[in-house]
Structure formats: structure tokens, C-alpha cells
Amino acid sequence: MGKLKIFIIVEFCFILFSSLAAALLSSDREFSDMENRELAQKPVFSVKSFLDGRYQDSYGEWLNDQFFWRDGWSFAAANLQAVFGKNDINGVYLGKNGCLLEKYQETDFEQEQVNENTGYLSEFLNYAVKHYGKEHVHCMMLPSKAEALPGSLPAFAEPFSTKGVLTRLKDSLDEPDVLLDAGDILRKHQKEYIYYRTDHHWTTLGAYYAWTQFAEDAGLPAKGLGHYQRETVFARFYGTTYNKAHIGVAPDSVELFHNLGEKGIHVDMDDGELVAGSVYFPEEAEKGFNKYNIFFSKNTFKIVVTTEAGTGKSLLLVKDSFANCFVPFLTEDYSQIIMVDYRYGKVPVKDIIEQYKDITDVLVMFNTEKFMQNTKLSRLADTGKGGTGMKKFNLDDFLE
């Protein structure tokens, strides 16, 4: 036993010092595809930074990020935990059939923030109903993957419930019927490929099923799956959930649903910062890690899509990234789609409404958990009508 301990210690020291030497001698990596983030670069020494401790802190971060075979060690450690029967790693459930699902808990949410966000959203929706009419306003709250795919969870795992939040939101609306819960229709199709296995987003097929629910409620013409020309553009996509778990699973594929609305498309991002003739950006997605970026190439504050639908309808879409692959389904029914993502801008919604006076319809689309965590929604309540966006609720009821 003594010799074995000595061997283990010697082997550990060899790996440690070999990795340190490799980090010192090799060129720094700038980006980790597995973690989808930039890596720390070797700091420049100065007496001032050394004396105040910044150099030591930066050096430690650099060694950690540039550690030899860093991605390999992370992958090996995660898979070793899975071998020993652990069914959640780094906040991710290891689900059935290689499905990775984010694990949410009450501690992931600030109750005060949830309360504020619900107030902001209800303030805006109540204003929109009065301004545009009930039949022209819809809010679709999307479940987490775990809520939409309960059959994919490992044994004894339970999805975090957002039922309490949705109930409070509905109770705060002057017209509760504008709130659409997409959970039921997605759970109905949960055995199909409606969410990426390695990412938190839904697939284009999942977005299609949600679109059928929206279209029925909004009075839009129904379109079956046969209406679309489906194309698989990427077959090796590893998404954000994979970045957290680092577990060996099969890659995802990304599919487009082509339709007649793509003809004559004009896309304007952030008032001319980027102009394009398509909602799809395959070259940009190919260059980067996140293949979901084929839809509009990135998240940004405002994107205006002009189509040849000829319906005269103009849709204000307040959204997060889930809407990016949903928008192509709208291009046959709306002549203009103004997409606004308040994670990336501070312009009050009253200014958007003033700028686009031809808006006829409003759709709000949020993933419910991401909505609960959003810290930048106050401008959504700034409708110019003197509302505060704040509702008084019993906070203890929000995370039932």
C-alpha cells in the first residue's frame, strides 16, 4: 500500500508539473468551444499590478484557463461521475436517450425580481390590449425543456414548476385570455424532436407546434408540416447545456422550415447596423460554436423584418432568443415584424410604439425561467401612460 500511495503521489505531481510546463510553453488558446467563452490570456507583469494583487489574481485565472488538456479533464471528470450513477452534473440532468436538461431550483430566482418582471409585463399587456384591441395581443410563455419533456427526465427527478408565476401573471391581466401557455401542446409532442438534446432551446419543429397554437388563437391560416420544405443545415451541434455538463452524448442537428414568406425578405438590425436579405445566416453560424445563431446570427436589441406578405399587418414582437426560430413562420402573415429584446437595449417601449405607428398586432414570447431571471425589463412598462409596472403580490406564492 505504501508503494501504491507513493506511485499515485508521483503520478499526480508529474501530471501537475507537466501541465504547468505545457501551459508556459504553448500558445494561449483564446476561446473554449466546450465552455463557449473567451479564455484568460497571460497577464503582463508590472510592479503596480503585483503590489495590489491584480497580477497574482490574473495569473491564477490564466493558469486555470490554459491548463493543459483542460477540456479533456472536464469531459473525463463529468463522464466518470455519470459512470458512478450521478444523474445531474453542474446543474444539468442526464436525461433519457442522451437528453440534457437544465435543473432549476427556487434558489435560481430572486423573488423580488420575479415580482417586478410580472408587474412590468402585465403593465405592458394591459396597455397593449387597450391600445390595439384584445384580439390583436398575445403573450406566449414557454416552458423549460424539463417541463416540456417530463418523460425525458431521469428517475426521481422533478421539473421546476412555473405554474405559480403564470397564475399570478394571468390574475394581473385585464384580459387573461391573451396569455397562452405553450406547455400543453409541447408536452403533447414530447416524444418528437422538439428540443435540442444538448441545448436549452427548442428545435424548429418545436417552434412550429407552438406556432400552430398561436396561429389558431390569432386567426391566421393553418399550415400543416407538408407546407414547408425542410432542410437540415448542421448535423453536429453541441449547445449551451452540453457546455455545462461536458458529458458524452450524440450531437444535435439544426433544421430550417422554408416557406414562401422568405421571398423578398429584408432584415434591418439596430437601425442599419446590419442589413440582410434573409433571416438565416449559415456562414456566421458555421464560423462560431453556437449553430442556433443561424437564426438572425445573434441576439440584439431591435430587428425589423420586412416581407412581401402584402397583408398590411405589422407585428411588435417582444422576445428572447426562443423567438428567433419562430419568426420565419410569421413571414407569410405579417408585412412587418419588429423584434425587440430588452436584454440588449434601454429604449422605452413607448418610443418603439411612437416610431412604428403602423403596428397592428403585439406578441410577447418568453421562456418562463429566463423571463423570471431577466433584470432589464423595466423599459417594457414605460408605455408613456404613467404606469409603474409594479404589481403587489404575495411573494411567497410565486415559486410554489
mmCIF file of C-alpha atoms in Angstrom:
data_model
loop_
_atom_site.group_PDB
_atom_site.id
_atom_site.type_symbol
_atom_site.label_atom_id
_atom_site.label_comp_id
_atom_site.label_asym_id
_atom_site.label_seq_id
_atom_site.Cartn_x
_atom_site.Cartn_y
_atom_site.Cartn_z
ATOM 1 C CA MET A 1 0.000 0.000 0.000
ATOM 2 C CA GLY A 2 2.861 2.357 0.801
ATOM 3 C CA LYS A 3 4.370 1.898 -2.646
ATOM 4 C CA LEU A 4 0.978 2.439 -4.259
ATOM 5 C CA LYS A 5 0.495 5.725 -2.404
ATOM 6 C CA ILE A 6 3.958 6.880 -3.440
ATOM 7 C CA PHE A 7 3.199 5.958 -7.061
ATOM 8 C CA ILE A 8 -0.098 7.910 -7.011
ATOM 9 C CA ILE A 9 1.610 10.970 -5.496
ATOM 10 C CA VAL A 10 4.450 10.842 -8.049
ATOM 11 C CA GLU A 11 1.963 10.419 -10.915
ATOM 12 C CA PHE A 12 -0.140 13.339 -9.674
ATOM 13 C CA CYS A 13 2.912 15.598 -9.363
ATOM 14 C CA PHE A 14 4.084 14.565 -12.826
ATOM 15 C CA ILE A 15 0.708 15.440 -14.374
ATOM 16 C CA LEU A 16 0.533 18.727 -12.467
ATOM 17 C CA PHE A 17 4.005 19.957 -13.379
ATOM 18 C CA SER A 18 3.774 18.640 -16.946
ATOM 19 C CA SER A 19 0.512 20.558 -17.392
ATOM 20 C CA LEU A 20 2.086 23.680 -15.917
ATOM 21 C CA ALA A 21 5.059 23.381 -18.248
ATOM 22 C CA ALA A 22 2.768 22.850 -21.219
ATOM 23 C CA ALA A 23 0.809 25.979 -20.299
ATOM 24 C CA LEU A 24 4.005 28.017 -20.050
ATOM 25 C CA LEU A 25 5.476 26.746 -23.311
ATOM 26 C CA SER A 26 2.413 26.558 -25.553
ATOM 27 C CA SER A 27 0.461 29.380 -27.148
ATOM 28 C CA ASP A 28 -2.604 30.564 -25.274
ATOM 29 C CA ARG A 29 -5.991 29.418 -26.501
ATOM 30 C CA GLU A 30 -8.341 32.361 -26.956
ATOM 31 C CA PHE A 31 -11.674 30.548 -26.863
ATOM 32 C CA SER A 32 -13.112 27.313 -25.460
ATOM 33 C CA ASP A 33 -15.742 25.741 -27.704
ATOM 34 C CA MET A 34 -16.775 23.381 -24.908
ATOM 35 C CA GLU A 35 -17.438 26.247 -22.465
ATOM 36 C CA ASN A 36 -18.488 28.734 -25.149
ATOM 37 C CA ARG A 37 -16.451 31.567 -23.611
ATOM 38 C CA GLU A 38 -13.211 33.503 -24.019
ATOM 39 C CA LEU A 39 -10.256 32.218 -22.012
ATOM 40 C CA ALA A 40 -7.944 34.322 -19.842
ATOM 41 C CA GLN A 41 -4.697 35.377 -21.517
ATOM 42 C CA LYS A 42 -1.279 35.577 -19.844
ATOM 43 C CA PRO A 43 -1.127 38.856 -17.879
ATOM 44 C CA VAL A 44 1.599 41.448 -18.406
ATOM 45 C CA PHE A 45 3.743 41.967 -15.299
ATOM 46 C CA SER A 46 4.021 45.389 -13.701
ATOM 47 C CA VAL A 47 5.169 46.431 -10.247
ATOM 48 C CA LYS A 48 1.882 48.212 -9.576
ATOM 49 C CA SER A 49 -0.305 45.231 -10.501
ATOM 50 C CA PHE A 50 1.965 42.937 -8.472
ATOM 51 C CA LEU A 51 1.783 45.094 -5.354
ATOM 52 C CA ASP A 52 -2.003 45.488 -5.432
ATOM 53 C CA GLY A 53 -2.518 41.774 -6.113
ATOM 54 C CA ARG A 54 -4.137 42.085 -9.545
ATOM 55 C CA TYR A 55 -1.236 40.346 -11.276
ATOM 56 C CA GLN A 56 -1.432 37.307 -8.981
ATOM 57 C CA ASP A 57 -5.200 37.035 -9.478
ATOM 58 C CA SER A 58 -4.879 37.328 -13.250
ATOM 59 C CA TYR A 59 -2.031 34.816 -13.305
ATOM 60 C CA GLY A 60 -4.124 32.299 -11.392
ATOM 61 C CA GLU A 61 -7.028 32.753 -13.828
ATOM 62 C CA TRP A 62 -4.653 32.320 -16.744
ATOM 63 C CA LEU A 63 -3.191 29.083 -15.365
ATOM 64 C CA ASN A 64 -6.672 27.741 -14.716
ATOM 65 C CA ASP A 65 -7.965 28.591 -18.213
ATOM 66 C CA GLN A 66 -4.817 27.482 -20.051
ATOM 67 C CA PHE A 67 -4.313 24.274 -18.054
ATOM 68 C CA PHE A 68 -3.087 21.520 -20.365
ATOM 69 C CA TRP A 69 -5.955 19.455 -21.860
ATOM 70 C CA ARG A 70 -8.457 21.473 -19.815
ATOM 71 C CA ASP A 71 -11.465 20.434 -21.920
ATOM 72 C CA GLY A 72 -10.345 16.819 -21.782
ATOM 73 C CA TRP A 73 -10.107 16.806 -17.985
ATOM 74 C CA SER A 74 -13.572 18.386 -17.699
ATOM 75 C CA PHE A 75 -15.016 15.815 -20.088
ATOM 76 C CA ALA A 76 -13.342 12.918 -18.272
ATOM 77 C CA ALA A 77 -14.483 14.115 -14.822
ATOM 78 C CA ALA A 78 -18.113 14.538 -15.927
ATOM 79 C CA ASN A 79 -18.268 11.134 -17.589
ATOM 80 C CA LEU A 80 -16.679 9.486 -14.552
ATOM 81 C CA GLN A 81 -19.461 10.931 -12.381
ATOM 82 C CA ALA A 82 -22.032 9.536 -14.818
ATOM 83 C CA VAL A 83 -20.415 6.079 -14.668
ATOM 84 C CA PHE A 84 -20.843 6.104 -10.894
ATOM 85 C CA GLY A 85 -24.564 6.802 -11.279
ATOM 86 C CA LYS A 86 -24.864 10.545 -10.739
ATOM 87 C CA ASN A 87 -27.878 11.803 -12.737
ATOM 88 C CA ASP A 88 -27.192 15.552 -12.530
ATOM 89 C CA ILE A 89 -23.888 17.302 -13.188
ATOM 90 C CA ASN A 90 -23.244 21.033 -12.873
ATOM 91 C CA GLY A 91 -26.952 21.827 -12.748
ATOM 92 C CA VAL A 92 -27.870 19.576 -15.675
ATOM 93 C CA TYR A 93 -29.981 16.412 -15.562
ATOM 94 C CA LEU A 94 -28.635 13.481 -17.559
ATOM 95 C CA GLY A 95 -31.926 12.501 -19.131
ATOM 96 C CA LYS A 96 -33.082 9.578 -21.178
ATOM 97 C CA ASN A 97 -31.802 8.968 -24.726
ATOM 98 C CA GLY A 98 -28.893 11.391 -24.258
ATOM 99 C CA CYS A 99 -31.145 14.363 -23.474
ATOM 100 C CA LEU A 100 -29.538 17.009 -21.228
ATOM 101 C CA LEU A 101 -31.999 19.160 -19.275
ATOM 102 C CA GLU A 102 -31.287 22.223 -17.144
ATOM 103 C CA LYS A 103 -32.059 21.715 -13.458
ATOM 104 C CA TYR A 104 -33.832 24.718 -11.939
ATOM 105 C CA GLN A 105 -34.376 25.309 -8.223
ATOM 106 C CA GLU A 106 -36.000 28.046 -6.143
ATOM 107 C CA THR A 107 -32.559 29.443 -5.324
ATOM 108 C CA ASP A 108 -32.025 30.205 -9.031
ATOM 109 C CA PHE A 109 -34.594 33.011 -8.826
ATOM 110 C CA GLU A 110 -34.816 36.274 -6.892
ATOM 111 C CA GLN A 111 -38.399 36.583 -5.741
ATOM 112 C CA GLU A 112 -38.343 40.372 -5.830
ATOM 113 C CA GLN A 113 -37.152 40.274 -9.446
ATOM 114 C CA VAL A 114 -39.904 37.821 -10.376
ATOM 115 C CA ASN A 115 -42.466 40.127 -8.802
ATOM 116 C CA GLU A 116 -41.124 43.158 -10.645
ATOM 117 C CA ASN A 117 -40.984 41.373 -14.001
ATOM 118 C CA THR A 118 -44.554 40.162 -13.679
ATOM 119 C CA GLY A 119 -45.615 43.710 -12.948
ATOM 120 C CA TYR A 120 -43.712 45.088 -15.934
ATOM 121 C CA LEU A 121 -45.201 42.522 -18.295
ATOM 122 C CA SER A 122 -48.778 42.877 -17.067
ATOM 123 C CA GLU A 123 -48.495 46.681 -17.289
ATOM 124 C CA PHE A 124 -47.435 46.413 -20.922
ATOM 125 C CA LEU A 125 -50.021 43.795 -21.897
ATOM 126 C CA ASN A 126 -52.863 45.737 -20.276
ATOM 127 C CA TYR A 127 -51.762 48.849 -22.168
ATOM 128 C CA ALA A 128 -51.450 46.907 -25.460
ATOM 129 C CA VAL A 129 -54.975 45.479 -25.112
ATOM 130 C CA LYS A 130 -56.430 48.955 -24.636
ATOM 131 C CA HIS A 131 -54.365 50.395 -27.492
ATOM 132 C CA TYR A 132 -54.650 47.638 -30.129
ATOM 133 C CA GLY A 133 -57.620 45.531 -29.003
ATOM 134 C CA LYS A 134 -57.756 42.183 -27.232
ATOM 135 C CA GLU A 135 -57.849 40.128 -30.438
ATOM 136 C CA HIS A 136 -54.543 41.669 -31.569
ATOM 137 C CA VAL A 137 -52.497 40.982 -28.408
ATOM 138 C CA HIS A 138 -50.967 37.654 -27.377
ATOM 139 C CA CYS A 139 -48.388 36.541 -24.817
ATOM 140 C CA MET A 140 -46.866 33.098 -25.165
ATOM 141 C CA MET A 141 -44.889 31.850 -22.163
ATOM 142 C CA LEU A 142 -42.671 28.885 -22.988
ATOM 143 C CA PRO A 143 -41.775 26.114 -20.541
ATOM 144 C CA SER A 144 -38.274 24.945 -19.760
ATOM 145 C CA LYS A 145 -37.139 21.802 -21.513
ATOM 146 C CA ALA A 146 -37.678 19.802 -18.312
ATOM 147 C CA GLU A 147 -41.305 20.996 -18.095
ATOM 148 C CA ALA A 148 -41.922 20.311 -21.791
ATOM 149 C CA LEU A 149 -40.214 16.897 -21.759
ATOM 150 C CA PRO A 150 -41.030 15.337 -18.369
ATOM 151 C CA GLY A 151 -40.738 11.883 -19.930
ATOM 152 C CA SER A 152 -37.042 12.528 -20.653
ATOM 153 C CA LEU A 153 -36.090 13.252 -17.023
ATOM 154 C CA PRO A 154 -34.062 10.647 -15.114
ATOM 155 C CA ALA A 155 -35.777 8.579 -12.419
ATOM 156 C CA PHE A 156 -36.983 10.525 -9.363
ATOM 157 C CA ALA A 157 -36.240 13.922 -10.949
ATOM 158 C CA GLU A 158 -38.979 16.549 -10.991
ATOM 159 C CA PRO A 159 -39.118 19.646 -13.227
ATOM 160 C CA PHE A 160 -39.252 23.019 -11.520
ATOM 161 C CA SER A 161 -42.831 24.271 -11.743
ATOM 162 C CA THR A 162 -43.636 27.738 -13.082
ATOM 163 C CA LYS A 163 -47.364 27.275 -12.566
ATOM 164 C CA GLY A 164 -47.486 29.761 -9.685
ATOM 165 C CA VAL A 165 -45.820 32.511 -11.726
ATOM 166 C CA LEU A 166 -48.133 32.004 -14.702
ATOM 167 C CA THR A 167 -51.187 32.010 -12.434
ATOM 168 C CA ARG A 168 -50.160 35.304 -10.847
ATOM 169 C CA LEU A 169 -49.445 36.823 -14.262
ATOM 170 C CA LYS A 170 -52.829 35.744 -15.563
ATOM 171 C CA ASP A 171 -54.582 37.155 -12.479
ATOM 172 C CA SER A 172 -52.904 40.528 -13.071
ATOM 173 C CA LEU A 173 -54.209 40.896 -16.638
ATOM 174 C CA ASP A 174 -57.323 42.819 -17.586
ATOM 175 C CA GLU A 175 -57.860 40.244 -20.338
ATOM 176 C CA PRO A 176 -56.440 36.920 -19.062
ATOM 177 C CA ASP A 177 -57.139 35.136 -22.364
ATOM 178 C CA VAL A 178 -54.229 36.926 -24.064
ATOM 179 C CA LEU A 179 -51.881 34.645 -22.091
ATOM 180 C CA LEU A 180 -51.041 31.438 -23.963
ATOM 181 C CA ASP A 181 -49.240 28.620 -22.163
ATOM 182 C CA ALA A 182 -47.355 26.592 -24.764
ATOM 183 C CA GLY A 183 -46.618 23.820 -22.272
ATOM 184 C CA ASP A 184 -49.619 21.652 -23.133
ATOM 185 C CA ILE A 185 -49.024 21.457 -26.876
ATOM 186 C CA LEU A 186 -45.288 20.833 -26.424
ATOM 187 C CA ARG A 187 -45.857 18.046 -23.897
ATOM 188 C CA LYS A 188 -48.318 16.512 -26.363
ATOM 189 C CA HIS A 189 -45.423 16.171 -28.843
ATOM 190 C CA GLN A 190 -42.652 15.438 -26.319
ATOM 191 C CA LYS A 191 -41.720 12.127 -27.974
ATOM 192 C CA GLU A 192 -40.767 14.066 -31.110
ATOM 193 C CA TYR A 193 -37.571 16.058 -31.665
ATOM 194 C CA ILE A 194 -38.939 19.360 -30.336
ATOM 195 C CA TYR A 195 -35.955 20.385 -28.161
ATOM 196 C CA TYR A 196 -32.245 20.053 -28.842
ATOM 197 C CA ARG A 197 -30.696 17.332 -26.702
ATOM 198 C CA THR A 198 -27.630 19.450 -25.893
ATOM 199 C CA ASP A 199 -29.142 22.945 -25.808
ATOM 200 C CA HIS A 200 -31.891 24.727 -23.840
ATOM 201 C CA HIS A 201 -33.649 25.985 -26.992
ATOM 202 C CA TRP A 202 -36.468 24.280 -28.807
ATOM 203 C CA THR A 203 -35.905 22.952 -32.304
ATOM 204 C CA THR A 204 -37.639 24.410 -35.337
ATOM 205 C CA LEU A 205 -40.164 21.572 -35.082
ATOM 206 C CA GLY A 206 -40.957 22.616 -31.507
ATOM 207 C CA ALA A 207 -41.376 26.213 -32.655
ATOM 208 C CA TYR A 208 -43.721 25.004 -35.400
ATOM 209 C CA TYR A 209 -46.056 23.319 -32.928
ATOM 210 C CA ALA A 210 -46.143 26.491 -30.819
ATOM 211 C CA TRP A 211 -46.838 28.481 -33.982
ATOM 212 C CA THR A 212 -49.915 26.326 -34.697
ATOM 213 C CA GLN A 213 -51.270 27.286 -31.266
ATOM 214 C CA PHE A 214 -50.559 30.965 -31.861
ATOM 215 C CA ALA A 215 -51.987 30.881 -35.405
ATOM 216 C CA GLU A 216 -55.240 29.340 -34.204
ATOM 217 C CA ASP A 217 -55.627 31.938 -31.459
ATOM 218 C CA ALA A 218 -54.658 34.836 -33.749
ATOM 219 C CA GLY A 219 -56.923 33.719 -36.588
ATOM 220 C CA LEU A 220 -54.094 33.026 -39.044
ATOM 221 C CA PRO A 221 -54.406 30.426 -41.840
ATOM 222 C CA ALA A 222 -53.479 26.915 -40.698
ATOM 223 C CA LYS A 223 -50.441 25.294 -42.338
ATOM 224 C CA GLY A 224 -49.534 21.622 -41.933
ATOM 225 C CA LEU A 225 -45.994 20.261 -41.886
ATOM 226 C CA GLY A 226 -46.317 19.437 -45.576
ATOM 227 C CA HIS A 227 -46.479 23.166 -46.345
ATOM 228 C CA TYR A 228 -42.769 23.560 -45.552
ATOM 229 C CA GLN A 229 -39.620 22.444 -47.317
ATOM 230 C CA ARG A 230 -37.437 21.114 -44.518
ATOM 231 C CA GLU A 231 -33.646 21.316 -44.723
ATOM 232 C CA THR A 232 -31.019 20.069 -42.254
ATOM 233 C CA VAL A 233 -28.159 22.579 -42.276
ATOM 234 C CA PHE A 234 -25.972 21.378 -39.379
ATOM 235 C CA ALA A 235 -25.606 17.819 -38.130
ATOM 236 C CA ARG A 236 -23.024 18.313 -35.353
ATOM 237 C CA PHE A 237 -24.381 20.948 -32.998
ATOM 238 C CA TYR A 238 -23.435 20.917 -29.303
ATOM 239 C CA GLY A 239 -25.288 23.601 -27.361
ATOM 240 C CA THR A 240 -25.271 25.521 -24.103
ATOM 241 C CA THR A 241 -26.476 22.659 -21.884
ATOM 242 C CA TYR A 242 -23.647 20.479 -23.144
ATOM 243 C CA ASN A 243 -21.232 23.263 -22.182
ATOM 244 C CA LYS A 244 -22.367 22.917 -18.572
ATOM 245 C CA ALA A 245 -22.379 19.126 -18.321
ATOM 246 C CA HIS A 246 -19.450 18.115 -20.591
ATOM 247 C CA ILE A 247 -20.996 14.672 -20.948
ATOM 248 C CA GLY A 248 -20.600 12.437 -23.975
ATOM 249 C CA VAL A 249 -23.864 12.469 -25.953
ATOM 250 C CA ALA A 250 -24.845 12.469 -29.613
ATOM 251 C CA PRO A 251 -24.760 15.867 -31.337
ATOM 252 C CA ASP A 252 -27.859 17.735 -32.443
ATOM 253 C CA SER A 253 -28.960 18.718 -35.924
ATOM 254 C CA VAL A 254 -30.402 22.088 -36.931
ATOM 255 C CA GLU A 255 -33.303 22.196 -39.348
ATOM 256 C CA LEU A 256 -34.907 25.010 -41.338
ATOM 257 C CA PHE A 257 -38.545 25.107 -42.449
ATOM 258 C CA HIS A 258 -38.549 27.007 -45.736
ATOM 259 C CA ASN A 259 -41.736 28.754 -46.884
ATOM 260 C CA LEU A 260 -42.956 31.267 -49.442
ATOM 261 C CA GLY A 261 -42.508 34.115 -46.965
ATOM 262 C CA GLU A 262 -38.745 34.022 -47.485
ATOM 263 C CA LYS A 263 -39.111 35.692 -50.878
ATOM 264 C CA GLY A 264 -38.228 39.377 -50.803
ATOM 265 C CA ILE A 265 -37.211 39.425 -47.124
ATOM 266 C CA HIS A 266 -35.385 42.498 -45.810
ATOM 267 C CA VAL A 267 -33.732 42.412 -42.378
ATOM 268 C CA ASP A 268 -32.541 45.564 -40.585
ATOM 269 C CA MET A 269 -30.700 45.160 -37.273
ATOM 270 C CA ASP A 270 -30.393 48.086 -34.864
ATOM 271 C CA ASP A 271 -31.326 50.805 -37.357
ATOM 272 C CA GLY A 272 -28.951 49.883 -40.145
ATOM 273 C CA GLU A 273 -26.055 48.406 -38.182
ATOM 274 C CA LEU A 274 -26.538 45.230 -40.213
ATOM 275 C CA VAL A 275 -28.764 44.788 -43.271
ATOM 276 C CA ALA A 276 -29.505 41.425 -44.891
ATOM 277 C CA GLY A 277 -31.846 39.717 -47.342
ATOM 278 C CA SER A 278 -32.593 36.639 -45.227
ATOM 279 C CA VAL A 279 -33.469 35.618 -41.676
ATOM 280 C CA TYR A 280 -30.869 32.831 -41.975
ATOM 281 C CA PHE A 281 -27.120 33.334 -41.513
ATOM 282 C CA PRO A 282 -25.464 29.950 -42.208
ATOM 283 C CA GLU A 283 -21.958 31.340 -42.773
ATOM 284 C CA GLU A 284 -21.908 33.165 -39.432
ATOM 285 C CA ALA A 285 -23.250 30.105 -37.615
ATOM 286 C CA GLU A 286 -20.670 27.894 -39.308
ATOM 287 C CA LYS A 287 -17.829 30.068 -38.017
ATOM 288 C CA GLY A 288 -18.983 30.055 -34.406
ATOM 289 C CA PHE A 289 -19.769 27.440 -31.783
ATOM 290 C CA ASN A 290 -23.500 28.176 -31.462
ATOM 291 C CA LYS A 291 -25.234 26.799 -34.548
ATOM 292 C CA TYR A 292 -28.569 28.171 -33.292
ATOM 293 C CA ASN A 293 -27.191 31.515 -34.479
ATOM 294 C CA ILE A 294 -28.212 30.549 -37.994
ATOM 295 C CA PHE A 295 -31.413 32.349 -36.981
ATOM 296 C CA PHE A 296 -30.558 36.088 -37.253
ATOM 297 C CA SER A 297 -26.851 35.450 -36.451
ATOM 298 C CA LYS A 298 -27.037 36.885 -32.914
ATOM 299 C CA ASN A 299 -29.223 38.411 -30.234
ATOM 300 C CA THR A 300 -29.526 42.177 -30.366
ATOM 301 C CA PHE A 301 -31.966 44.865 -29.229
ATOM 302 C CA LYS A 302 -34.021 45.546 -32.362
ATOM 303 C CA ILE A 303 -34.504 43.667 -35.628
ATOM 304 C CA VAL A 304 -37.033 44.758 -38.234
ATOM 305 C CA VAL A 305 -38.113 42.157 -40.794
ATOM 306 C CA THR A 306 -39.976 43.418 -43.861
ATOM 307 C CA THR A 307 -41.728 40.857 -46.062
ATOM 308 C CA GLU A 308 -43.812 40.629 -49.224
ATOM 309 C CA ALA A 309 -46.783 39.114 -47.373
ATOM 310 C CA GLY A 310 -48.970 42.013 -48.506
ATOM 311 C CA THR A 311 -51.316 41.659 -45.527
ATOM 312 C CA GLY A 312 -50.773 45.164 -44.145
ATOM 313 C CA LYS A 313 -50.241 43.643 -40.692
ATOM 314 C CA SER A 314 -47.316 44.885 -38.591
ATOM 315 C CA LEU A 315 -46.318 42.827 -35.548
ATOM 316 C CA LEU A 316 -44.427 44.078 -32.495
ATOM 317 C CA LEU A 317 -42.672 41.018 -31.070
ATOM 318 C CA VAL A 318 -41.171 41.435 -27.585
ATOM 319 C CA LYS A 319 -38.973 38.381 -27.170
ATOM 320 C CA ASP A 320 -35.959 36.443 -26.066
ATOM 321 C CA SER A 321 -33.833 34.073 -28.156
ATOM 322 C CA PHE A 322 -36.536 31.370 -28.360
ATOM 323 C CA ALA A 323 -38.421 33.571 -30.835
ATOM 324 C CA ASN A 324 -35.519 33.627 -33.299
ATOM 325 C CA CYS A 325 -36.509 30.333 -34.948
ATOM 326 C CA PHE A 326 -40.227 31.130 -34.520
ATOM 327 C CA VAL A 327 -40.161 34.295 -36.654
ATOM 328 C CA PRO A 328 -39.754 32.533 -40.043
ATOM 329 C CA PHE A 329 -43.229 31.029 -39.530
ATOM 330 C CA LEU A 330 -44.644 34.574 -39.291
ATOM 331 C CA THR A 331 -43.223 35.889 -42.549
ATOM 332 C CA GLU A 332 -46.175 34.695 -44.653
ATOM 333 C CA ASP A 333 -48.727 36.510 -42.477
ATOM 334 C CA TYR A 334 -47.127 39.827 -41.475
ATOM 335 C CA SER A 335 -45.788 42.528 -43.765
ATOM 336 C CA GLN A 336 -43.531 43.791 -40.992
ATOM 337 C CA ILE A 337 -42.166 42.218 -37.792
ATOM 338 C CA ILE A 338 -40.454 44.461 -35.231
ATOM 339 C CA MET A 339 -38.451 42.257 -32.870
ATOM 340 C CA VAL A 340 -37.370 43.788 -29.545
ATOM 341 C CA ASP A 341 -35.162 42.056 -26.957
ATOM 342 C CA TYR A 342 -34.882 44.057 -23.732
ATOM 343 C CA ARG A 343 -31.794 42.179 -22.577
ATOM 344 C CA TYR A 344 -29.834 44.316 -25.034
ATOM 345 C CA GLY A 345 -31.412 47.779 -25.064
ATOM 346 C CA LYS A 346 -32.860 50.542 -22.905
ATOM 347 C CA VAL A 347 -35.232 52.319 -25.286
ATOM 348 C CA PRO A 348 -38.679 52.617 -23.628
ATOM 349 C CA VAL A 349 -41.401 50.680 -25.382
ATOM 350 C CA LYS A 350 -43.331 53.944 -25.799
ATOM 351 C CA ASP A 351 -40.577 55.131 -28.161
ATOM 352 C CA ILE A 352 -40.821 51.930 -30.201
ATOM 353 C CA ILE A 353 -44.591 52.356 -30.481
ATOM 354 C CA GLU A 354 -44.137 56.007 -31.457
ATOM 355 C CA GLN A 355 -41.526 55.133 -34.101
ATOM 356 C CA TYR A 356 -43.661 52.396 -35.680
ATOM 357 C CA LYS A 357 -47.125 53.891 -35.804
ATOM 358 C CA ASP A 358 -48.341 51.195 -38.207
ATOM 359 C CA ILE A 359 -48.139 48.393 -35.598
ATOM 360 C CA THR A 360 -51.377 46.377 -35.705
ATOM 361 C CA ASP A 361 -50.553 43.383 -33.510
ATOM 362 C CA VAL A 362 -48.458 42.525 -30.450
ATOM 363 C CA LEU A 363 -46.879 39.229 -29.421
ATOM 364 C CA VAL A 364 -44.762 38.684 -26.313
ATOM 365 C CA MET A 365 -42.747 35.462 -26.299
ATOM 366 C CA PHE A 366 -40.546 34.473 -23.359
ATOM 367 C CA ASN A 367 -39.093 31.304 -21.947
ATOM 368 C CA THR A 368 -40.641 31.458 -18.470
ATOM 369 C CA GLU A 369 -37.473 30.746 -16.447
ATOM 370 C CA LYS A 370 -35.409 33.242 -18.443
ATOM 371 C CA PHE A 371 -38.215 35.777 -18.013
ATOM 372 C CA MET A 372 -38.096 35.268 -14.244
ATOM 373 C CA GLN A 373 -34.344 35.939 -14.213
ATOM 374 C CA ASN A 374 -34.373 38.940 -16.585
ATOM 375 C CA THR A 375 -33.060 42.086 -14.880
ATOM 376 C CA LYS A 376 -33.730 44.521 -17.742
ATOM 377 C CA LEU A 377 -37.482 44.594 -18.302
ATOM 378 C CA SER A 378 -38.368 47.915 -16.653
ATOM 379 C CA ARG A 379 -38.469 49.735 -20.018
ATOM 380 C CA LEU A 380 -41.220 47.358 -21.138
ATOM 381 C CA ALA A 381 -43.586 49.002 -18.628
ATOM 382 C CA ASP A 382 -42.720 52.510 -19.814
ATOM 383 C CA THR A 383 -45.712 52.965 -22.113
ATOM 384 C CA GLY A 384 -45.973 56.694 -21.523
ATOM 385 C CA LYS A 385 -49.277 56.309 -19.680
ATOM 386 C CA GLY A 386 -47.938 56.889 -16.194
ATOM 387 C CA GLY A 387 -47.880 53.241 -15.176
ATOM 388 C CA THR A 388 -45.286 51.984 -12.733
ATOM 389 C CA GLY A 389 -45.173 48.429 -13.960
ATOM 390 C CA MET A 390 -45.372 47.244 -10.342
ATOM 391 C CA LYS A 391 -47.989 44.885 -9.006
ATOM 392 C CA LYS A 392 -48.426 43.968 -5.342
ATOM 393 C CA PHE A 393 -48.418 40.219 -4.892
ATOM 394 C CA ASN A 394 -47.684 37.771 -2.118
ATOM 395 C CA LEU A 395 -44.087 36.859 -2.932
ATOM 396 C CA ASP A 396 -44.314 33.538 -1.128
ATOM 397 C CA ASP A 397 -46.834 32.358 -3.737
ATOM 398 C CA PHE A 398 -44.544 32.863 -6.731
ATOM 399 C CA LEU A 399 -42.391 29.781 -6.506
ATOM 400 C CA GLU A 400 -44.898 27.184 -5.408
#
